CSV table of C-alpha atoms in Angstrom, one decimal:
chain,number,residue,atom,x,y,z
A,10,UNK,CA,0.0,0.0,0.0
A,11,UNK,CA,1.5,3.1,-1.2
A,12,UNK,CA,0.7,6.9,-0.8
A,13,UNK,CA,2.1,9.7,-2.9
A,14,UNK,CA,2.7,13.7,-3.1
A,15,UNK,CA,1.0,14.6,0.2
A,16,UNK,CA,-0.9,18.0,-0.1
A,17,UNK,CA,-2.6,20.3,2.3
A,18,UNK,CA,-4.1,24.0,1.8
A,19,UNK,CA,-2.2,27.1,2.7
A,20,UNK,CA,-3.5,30.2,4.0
A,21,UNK,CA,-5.2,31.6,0.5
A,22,UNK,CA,-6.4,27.6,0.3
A,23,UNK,CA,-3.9,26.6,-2.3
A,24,UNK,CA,-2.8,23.1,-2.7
A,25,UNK,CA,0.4,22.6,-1.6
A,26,UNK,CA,2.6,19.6,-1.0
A,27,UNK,CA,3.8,18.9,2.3
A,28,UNK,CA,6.0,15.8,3.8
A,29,UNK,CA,4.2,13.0,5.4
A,30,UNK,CA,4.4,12.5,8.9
A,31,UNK,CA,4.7,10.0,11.6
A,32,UNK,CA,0.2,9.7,12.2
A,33,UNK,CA,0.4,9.4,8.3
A,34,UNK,CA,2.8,6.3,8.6
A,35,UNK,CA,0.5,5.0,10.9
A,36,UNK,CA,-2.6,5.5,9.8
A,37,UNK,CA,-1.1,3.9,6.1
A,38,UNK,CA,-0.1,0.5,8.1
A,39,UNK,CA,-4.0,0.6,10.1
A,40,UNK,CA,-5.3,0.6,6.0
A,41,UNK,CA,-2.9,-2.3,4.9
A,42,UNK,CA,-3.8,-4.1,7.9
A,43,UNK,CA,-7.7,-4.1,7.7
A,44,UNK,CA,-6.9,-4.8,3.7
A,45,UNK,CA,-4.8,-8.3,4.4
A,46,UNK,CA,-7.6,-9.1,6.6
A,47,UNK,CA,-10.6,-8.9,4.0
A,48,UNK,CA,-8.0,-10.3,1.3
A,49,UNK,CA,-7.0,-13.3,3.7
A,50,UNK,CA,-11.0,-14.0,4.7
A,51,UNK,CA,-11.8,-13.6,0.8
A,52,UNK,CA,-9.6,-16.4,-0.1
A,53,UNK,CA,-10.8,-18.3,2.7
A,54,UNK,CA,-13.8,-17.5,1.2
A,55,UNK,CA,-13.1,-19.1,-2.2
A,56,UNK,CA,-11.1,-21.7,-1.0
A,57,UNK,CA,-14.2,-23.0,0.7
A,58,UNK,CA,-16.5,-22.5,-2.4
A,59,UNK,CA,-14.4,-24.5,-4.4
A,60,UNK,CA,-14.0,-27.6,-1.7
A,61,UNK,CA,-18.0,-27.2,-1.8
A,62,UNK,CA,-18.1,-27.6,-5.5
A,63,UNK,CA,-15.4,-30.0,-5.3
A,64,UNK,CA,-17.5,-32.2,-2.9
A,65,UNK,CA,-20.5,-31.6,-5.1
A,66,UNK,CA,-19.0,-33.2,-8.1
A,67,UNK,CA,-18.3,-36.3,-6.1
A,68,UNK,CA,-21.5,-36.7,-5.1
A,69,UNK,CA,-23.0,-36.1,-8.7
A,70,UNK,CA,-21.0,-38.1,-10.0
A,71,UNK,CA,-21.7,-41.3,-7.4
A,72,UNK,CA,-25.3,-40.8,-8.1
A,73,UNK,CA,-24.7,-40.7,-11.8
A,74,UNK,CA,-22.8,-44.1,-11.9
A,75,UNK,CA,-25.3,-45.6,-9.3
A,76,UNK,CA,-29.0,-44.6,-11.3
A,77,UNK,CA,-30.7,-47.6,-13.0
A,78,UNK,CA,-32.6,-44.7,-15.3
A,79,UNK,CA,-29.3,-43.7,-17.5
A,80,UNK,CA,-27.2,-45.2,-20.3
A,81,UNK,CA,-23.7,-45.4,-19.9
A,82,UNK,CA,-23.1,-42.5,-21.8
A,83,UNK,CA,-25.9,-40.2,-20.4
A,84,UNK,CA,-24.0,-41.7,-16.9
A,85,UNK,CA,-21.0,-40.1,-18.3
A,86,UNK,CA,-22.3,-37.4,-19.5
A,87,UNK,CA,-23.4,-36.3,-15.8
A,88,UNK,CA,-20.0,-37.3,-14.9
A,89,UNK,CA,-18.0,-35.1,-17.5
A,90,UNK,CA,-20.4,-32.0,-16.4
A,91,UNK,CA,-20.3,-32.6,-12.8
A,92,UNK,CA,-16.4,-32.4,-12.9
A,93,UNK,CA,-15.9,-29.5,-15.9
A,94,UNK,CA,-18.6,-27.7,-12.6
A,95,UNK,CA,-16.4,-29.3,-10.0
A,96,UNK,CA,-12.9,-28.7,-11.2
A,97,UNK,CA,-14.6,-25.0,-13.2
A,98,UNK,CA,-13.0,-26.1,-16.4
A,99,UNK,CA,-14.0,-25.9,-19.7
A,100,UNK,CA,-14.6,-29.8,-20.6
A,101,UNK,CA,-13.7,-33.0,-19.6
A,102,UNK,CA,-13.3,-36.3,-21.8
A,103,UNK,CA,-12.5,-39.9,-21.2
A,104,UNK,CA,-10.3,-42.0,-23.3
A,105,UNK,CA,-10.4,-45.7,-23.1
A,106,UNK,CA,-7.5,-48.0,-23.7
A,107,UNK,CA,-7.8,-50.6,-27.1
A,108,UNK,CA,-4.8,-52.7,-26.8
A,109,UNK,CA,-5.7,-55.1,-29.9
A,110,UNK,CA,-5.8,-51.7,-32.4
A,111,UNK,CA,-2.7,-49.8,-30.3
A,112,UNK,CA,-5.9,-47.1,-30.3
A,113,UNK,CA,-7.5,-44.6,-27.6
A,114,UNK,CA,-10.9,-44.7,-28.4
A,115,UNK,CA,-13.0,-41.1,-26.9
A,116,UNK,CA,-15.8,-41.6,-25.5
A,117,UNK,CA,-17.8,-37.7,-25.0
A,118,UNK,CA,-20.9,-37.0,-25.2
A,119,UNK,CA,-19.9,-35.0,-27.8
A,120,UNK,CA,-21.3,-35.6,-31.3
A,121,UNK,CA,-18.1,-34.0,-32.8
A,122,UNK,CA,-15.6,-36.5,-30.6
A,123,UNK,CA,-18.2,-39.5,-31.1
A,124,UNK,CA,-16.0,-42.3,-32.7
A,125,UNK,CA,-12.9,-40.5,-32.5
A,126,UNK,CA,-9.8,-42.9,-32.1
A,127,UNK,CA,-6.2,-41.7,-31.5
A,128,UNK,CA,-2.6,-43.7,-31.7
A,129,UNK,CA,-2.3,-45.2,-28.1
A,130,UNK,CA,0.9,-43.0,-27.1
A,131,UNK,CA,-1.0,-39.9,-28.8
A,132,UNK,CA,-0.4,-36.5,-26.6
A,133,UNK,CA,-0.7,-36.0,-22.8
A,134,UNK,CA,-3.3,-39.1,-22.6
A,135,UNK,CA,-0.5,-41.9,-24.4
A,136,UNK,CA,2.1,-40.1,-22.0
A,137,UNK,CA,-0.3,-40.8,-19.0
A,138,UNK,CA,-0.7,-44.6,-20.0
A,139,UNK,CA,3.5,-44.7,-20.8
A,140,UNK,CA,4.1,-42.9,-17.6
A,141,UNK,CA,1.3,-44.4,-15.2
A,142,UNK,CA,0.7,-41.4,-13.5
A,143,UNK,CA,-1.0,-38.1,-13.1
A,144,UNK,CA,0.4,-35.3,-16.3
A,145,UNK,CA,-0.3,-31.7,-16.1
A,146,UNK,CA,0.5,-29.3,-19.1
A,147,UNK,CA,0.3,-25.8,-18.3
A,148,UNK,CA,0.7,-24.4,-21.7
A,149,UNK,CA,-0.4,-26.9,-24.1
A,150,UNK,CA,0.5,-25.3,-27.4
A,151,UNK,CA,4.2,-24.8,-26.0
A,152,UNK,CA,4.4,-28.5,-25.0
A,153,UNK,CA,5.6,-31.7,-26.7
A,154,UNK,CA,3.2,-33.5,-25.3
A,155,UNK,CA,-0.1,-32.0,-26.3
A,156,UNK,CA,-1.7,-33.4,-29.6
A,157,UNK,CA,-4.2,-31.1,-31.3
A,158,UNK,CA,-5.8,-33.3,-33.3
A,159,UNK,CA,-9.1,-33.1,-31.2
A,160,UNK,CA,-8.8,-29.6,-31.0
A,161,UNK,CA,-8.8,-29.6,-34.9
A,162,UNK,CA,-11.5,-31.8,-35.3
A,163,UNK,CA,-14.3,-29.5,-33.0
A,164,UNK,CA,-12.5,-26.0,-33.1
A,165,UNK,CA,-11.8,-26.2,-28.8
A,166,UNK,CA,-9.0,-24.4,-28.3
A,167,UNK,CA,-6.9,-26.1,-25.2
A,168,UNK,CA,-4.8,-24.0,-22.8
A,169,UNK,CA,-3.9,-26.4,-19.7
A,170,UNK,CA,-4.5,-30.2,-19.5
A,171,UNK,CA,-5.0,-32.1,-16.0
A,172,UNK,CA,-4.8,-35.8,-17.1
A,173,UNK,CA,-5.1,-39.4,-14.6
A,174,UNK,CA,-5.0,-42.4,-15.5
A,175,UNK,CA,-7.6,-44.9,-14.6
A,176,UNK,CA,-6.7,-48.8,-13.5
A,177,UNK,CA,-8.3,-51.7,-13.7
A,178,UNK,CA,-7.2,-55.2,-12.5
A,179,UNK,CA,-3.6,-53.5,-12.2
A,180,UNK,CA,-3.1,-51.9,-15.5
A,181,UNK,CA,-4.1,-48.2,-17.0
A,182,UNK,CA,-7.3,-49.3,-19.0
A,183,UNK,CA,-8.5,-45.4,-19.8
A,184,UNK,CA,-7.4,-42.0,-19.0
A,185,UNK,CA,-9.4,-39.1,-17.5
A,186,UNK,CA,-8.6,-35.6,-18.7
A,187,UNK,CA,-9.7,-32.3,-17.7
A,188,UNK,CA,-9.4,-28.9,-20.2
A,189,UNK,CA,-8.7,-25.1,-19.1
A,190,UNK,CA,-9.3,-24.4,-15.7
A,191,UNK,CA,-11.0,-21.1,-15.9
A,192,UNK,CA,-9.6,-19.5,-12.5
A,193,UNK,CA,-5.9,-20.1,-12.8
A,194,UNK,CA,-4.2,-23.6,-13.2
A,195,UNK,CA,-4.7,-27.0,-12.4
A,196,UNK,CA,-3.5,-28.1,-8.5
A,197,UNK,CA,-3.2,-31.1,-6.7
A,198,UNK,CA,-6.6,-30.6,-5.3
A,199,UNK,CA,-8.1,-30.8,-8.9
A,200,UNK,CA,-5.3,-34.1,-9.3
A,201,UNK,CA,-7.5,-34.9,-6.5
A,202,UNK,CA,-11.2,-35.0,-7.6
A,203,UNK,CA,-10.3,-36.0,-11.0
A,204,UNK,CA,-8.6,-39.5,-9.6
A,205,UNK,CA,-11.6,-40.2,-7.2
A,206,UNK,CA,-13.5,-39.8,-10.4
A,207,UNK,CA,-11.7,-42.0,-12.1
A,208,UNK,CA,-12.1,-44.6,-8.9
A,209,UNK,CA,-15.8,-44.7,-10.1
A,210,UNK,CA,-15.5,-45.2,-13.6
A,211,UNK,CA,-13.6,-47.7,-13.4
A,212,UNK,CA,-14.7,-49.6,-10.2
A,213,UNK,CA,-18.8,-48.9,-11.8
A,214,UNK,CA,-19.0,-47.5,-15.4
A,215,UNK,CA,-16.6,-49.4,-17.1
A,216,UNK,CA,-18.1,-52.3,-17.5
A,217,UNK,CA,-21.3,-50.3,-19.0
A,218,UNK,CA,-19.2,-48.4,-21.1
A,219,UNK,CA,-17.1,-51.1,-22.8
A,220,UNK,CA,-21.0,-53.0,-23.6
A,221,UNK,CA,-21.9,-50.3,-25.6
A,222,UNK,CA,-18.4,-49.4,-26.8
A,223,UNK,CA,-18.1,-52.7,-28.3
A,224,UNK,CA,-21.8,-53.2,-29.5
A,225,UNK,CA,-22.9,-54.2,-32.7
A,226,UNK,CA,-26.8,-54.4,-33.8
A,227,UNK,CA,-25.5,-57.6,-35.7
A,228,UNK,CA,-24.5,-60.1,-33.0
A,229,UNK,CA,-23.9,-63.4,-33.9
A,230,UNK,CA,-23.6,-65.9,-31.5
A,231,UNK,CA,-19.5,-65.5,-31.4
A,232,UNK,CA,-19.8,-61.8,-31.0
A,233,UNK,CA,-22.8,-62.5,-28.5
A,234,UNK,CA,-20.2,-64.6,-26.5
A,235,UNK,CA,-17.2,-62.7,-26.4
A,236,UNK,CA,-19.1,-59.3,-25.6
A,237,UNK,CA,-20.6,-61.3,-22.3
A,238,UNK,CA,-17.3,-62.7,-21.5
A,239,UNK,CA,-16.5,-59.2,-21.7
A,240,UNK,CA,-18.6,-57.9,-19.3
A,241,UNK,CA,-18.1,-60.7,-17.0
A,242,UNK,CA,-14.8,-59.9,-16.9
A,243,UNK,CA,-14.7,-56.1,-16.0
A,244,UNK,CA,-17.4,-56.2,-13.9
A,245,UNK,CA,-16.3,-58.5,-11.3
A,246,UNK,CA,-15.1,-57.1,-8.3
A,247,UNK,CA,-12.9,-59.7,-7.1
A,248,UNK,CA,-10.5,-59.9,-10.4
A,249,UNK,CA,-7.5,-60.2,-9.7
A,250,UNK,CA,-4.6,-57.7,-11.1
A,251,UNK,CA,-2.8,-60.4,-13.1
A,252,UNK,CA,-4.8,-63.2,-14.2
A,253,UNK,CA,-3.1,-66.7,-14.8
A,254,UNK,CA,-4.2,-70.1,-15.8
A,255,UNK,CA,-2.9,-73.0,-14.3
A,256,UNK,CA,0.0,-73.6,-16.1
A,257,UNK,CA,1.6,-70.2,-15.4
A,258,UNK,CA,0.4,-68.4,-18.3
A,259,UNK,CA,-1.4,-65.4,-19.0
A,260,UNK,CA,-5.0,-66.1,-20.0
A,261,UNK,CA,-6.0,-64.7,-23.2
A,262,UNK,CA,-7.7,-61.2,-22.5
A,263,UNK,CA,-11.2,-60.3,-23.8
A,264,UNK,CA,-10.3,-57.8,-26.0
A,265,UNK,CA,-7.6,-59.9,-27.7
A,266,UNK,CA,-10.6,-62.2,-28.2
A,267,UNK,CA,-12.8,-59.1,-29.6
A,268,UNK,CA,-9.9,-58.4,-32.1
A,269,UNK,CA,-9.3,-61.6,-33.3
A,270,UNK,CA,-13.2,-62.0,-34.3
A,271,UNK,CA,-13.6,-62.0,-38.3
A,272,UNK,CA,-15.8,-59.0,-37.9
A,273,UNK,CA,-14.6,-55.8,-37.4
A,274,UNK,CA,-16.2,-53.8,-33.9
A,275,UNK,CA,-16.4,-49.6,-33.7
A,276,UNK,CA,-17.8,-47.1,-31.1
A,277,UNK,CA,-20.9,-46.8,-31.1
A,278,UNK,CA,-22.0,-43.3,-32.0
């Protein structure tokens, strides 16, 4: 707090400058006081709004994965708004992991993304998968690891990226990303709500998700097979994270199984 050219009114009541004194001194550190004060209780303030939101989001989102009313995708749906409200970014998408096609498929409830597939090691989601971990790009157009080809295809314009990964049975099977927080940057506190959202997703939406990411109006009895096999397999709780025969080696995975099939699967749009 700073105060400047100090005037007072002579005897014809002229302005006139005049030096600052020791009550002015004072009276200057009684204002910068009282002004840390509301500036301390006003991000109190905020930091309390956003742990509310924050908290909020959580709870949207565990009633979104829990209703019997929605699809998997209007489930997501909820979920993506409840954290772009929770996290006050500008949109959040979910990438899931195809191993047989090397491929991140995005699933938005977007019509623009719907369908969209990516290389696997494509931008800040592939370096999430390579790296297991939490990524955070602050400056996306200045980074190596940001690929714009999503921002291409619907004219967003990205700025930051918050991106976690999401596990299942011990390995990253999709990654959760977060665009452009509107306030300032992305903290660990965001890190925070975005992996507990992730927890969900893949603990209760996955399985829904990969049913309708892998449906095909034209089942035959093979595809019928292998797409409940599928969901047998993701939606059991008690999986273990590396699964074995009896001999030693790895079982053949579902999705192998979905690849190898004669008939070719997409995302439903």
């Amino acid at each position: 707090l700073q105060a400047l050219n100090k005037q007072s009114l002579d005897a014809d009541g002229s302005k006139v400058h005049v030096p600052f004194e020791a009550d002015d001194t004072m009276l200057l550190e009684v204002l910068a006081s009282l002004i840390s004060g509301l500036y301390a209780r006003a991000r109190l303030f905020e930091a309390v709004v956003r742990e509310k939101h924050r908290a909020a989001a959580l709870l949207q989102c565990a009633v979104a994965v829990h209703s019997d009313s929605l699809s998997a995708r209007d489930k997501l749906s909820a979920i993506t708004s409840a954290v772009e409200h929770g996290l006050d970014c500008a949109r959040c998408q979910l990438f899931l992991v195809d191993e047989v096609h090397s491929q991140l498929a995005v699933v938005s409830p977007l019509e623009s993304l719907a369908g969209v597939r990516l290389p696997l090691g494509a931008g800040v989601p592939g370096r999430v998968i390579a790296t297991e971990g939490p990524v955070l790009v602050e400056n996306a157009y200045d980074s190596t690891e940001f690929d714009s080809t999503l921002d291409r295809r619907t004219g967003f314009v990205t700025t930051g990226v918050l991106a976690v990964p999401i596990f299942r049975g011990g390995r990253v099977v999709g990654v959760l990303e977060a665009l452009n927080q509107r306030v300032s940057a992305f903290d660990e506190g965001h890190e925070e709500l975005l992996s507990a959202v992730g927890l969900q997703i893949s603990d209760l939406l996955l399985p829904e998700l990969l049913g309708e990411m892998f449906e095909r109006a034209d089942f035959d009895d093979e595809a019928l097979r292998l797409r409940t096999l599928m969901l047998a397999e993701y939606s059991s709780s008690r999986r273990d994270s590396q699964r074995h025969s009896a001999s030693g080696a790895p079982e053949r995975g579902v999705l192998d199984a979905l690849g190898a099939n004669s008939r070719t699967w997409r995302s439903r749009s």
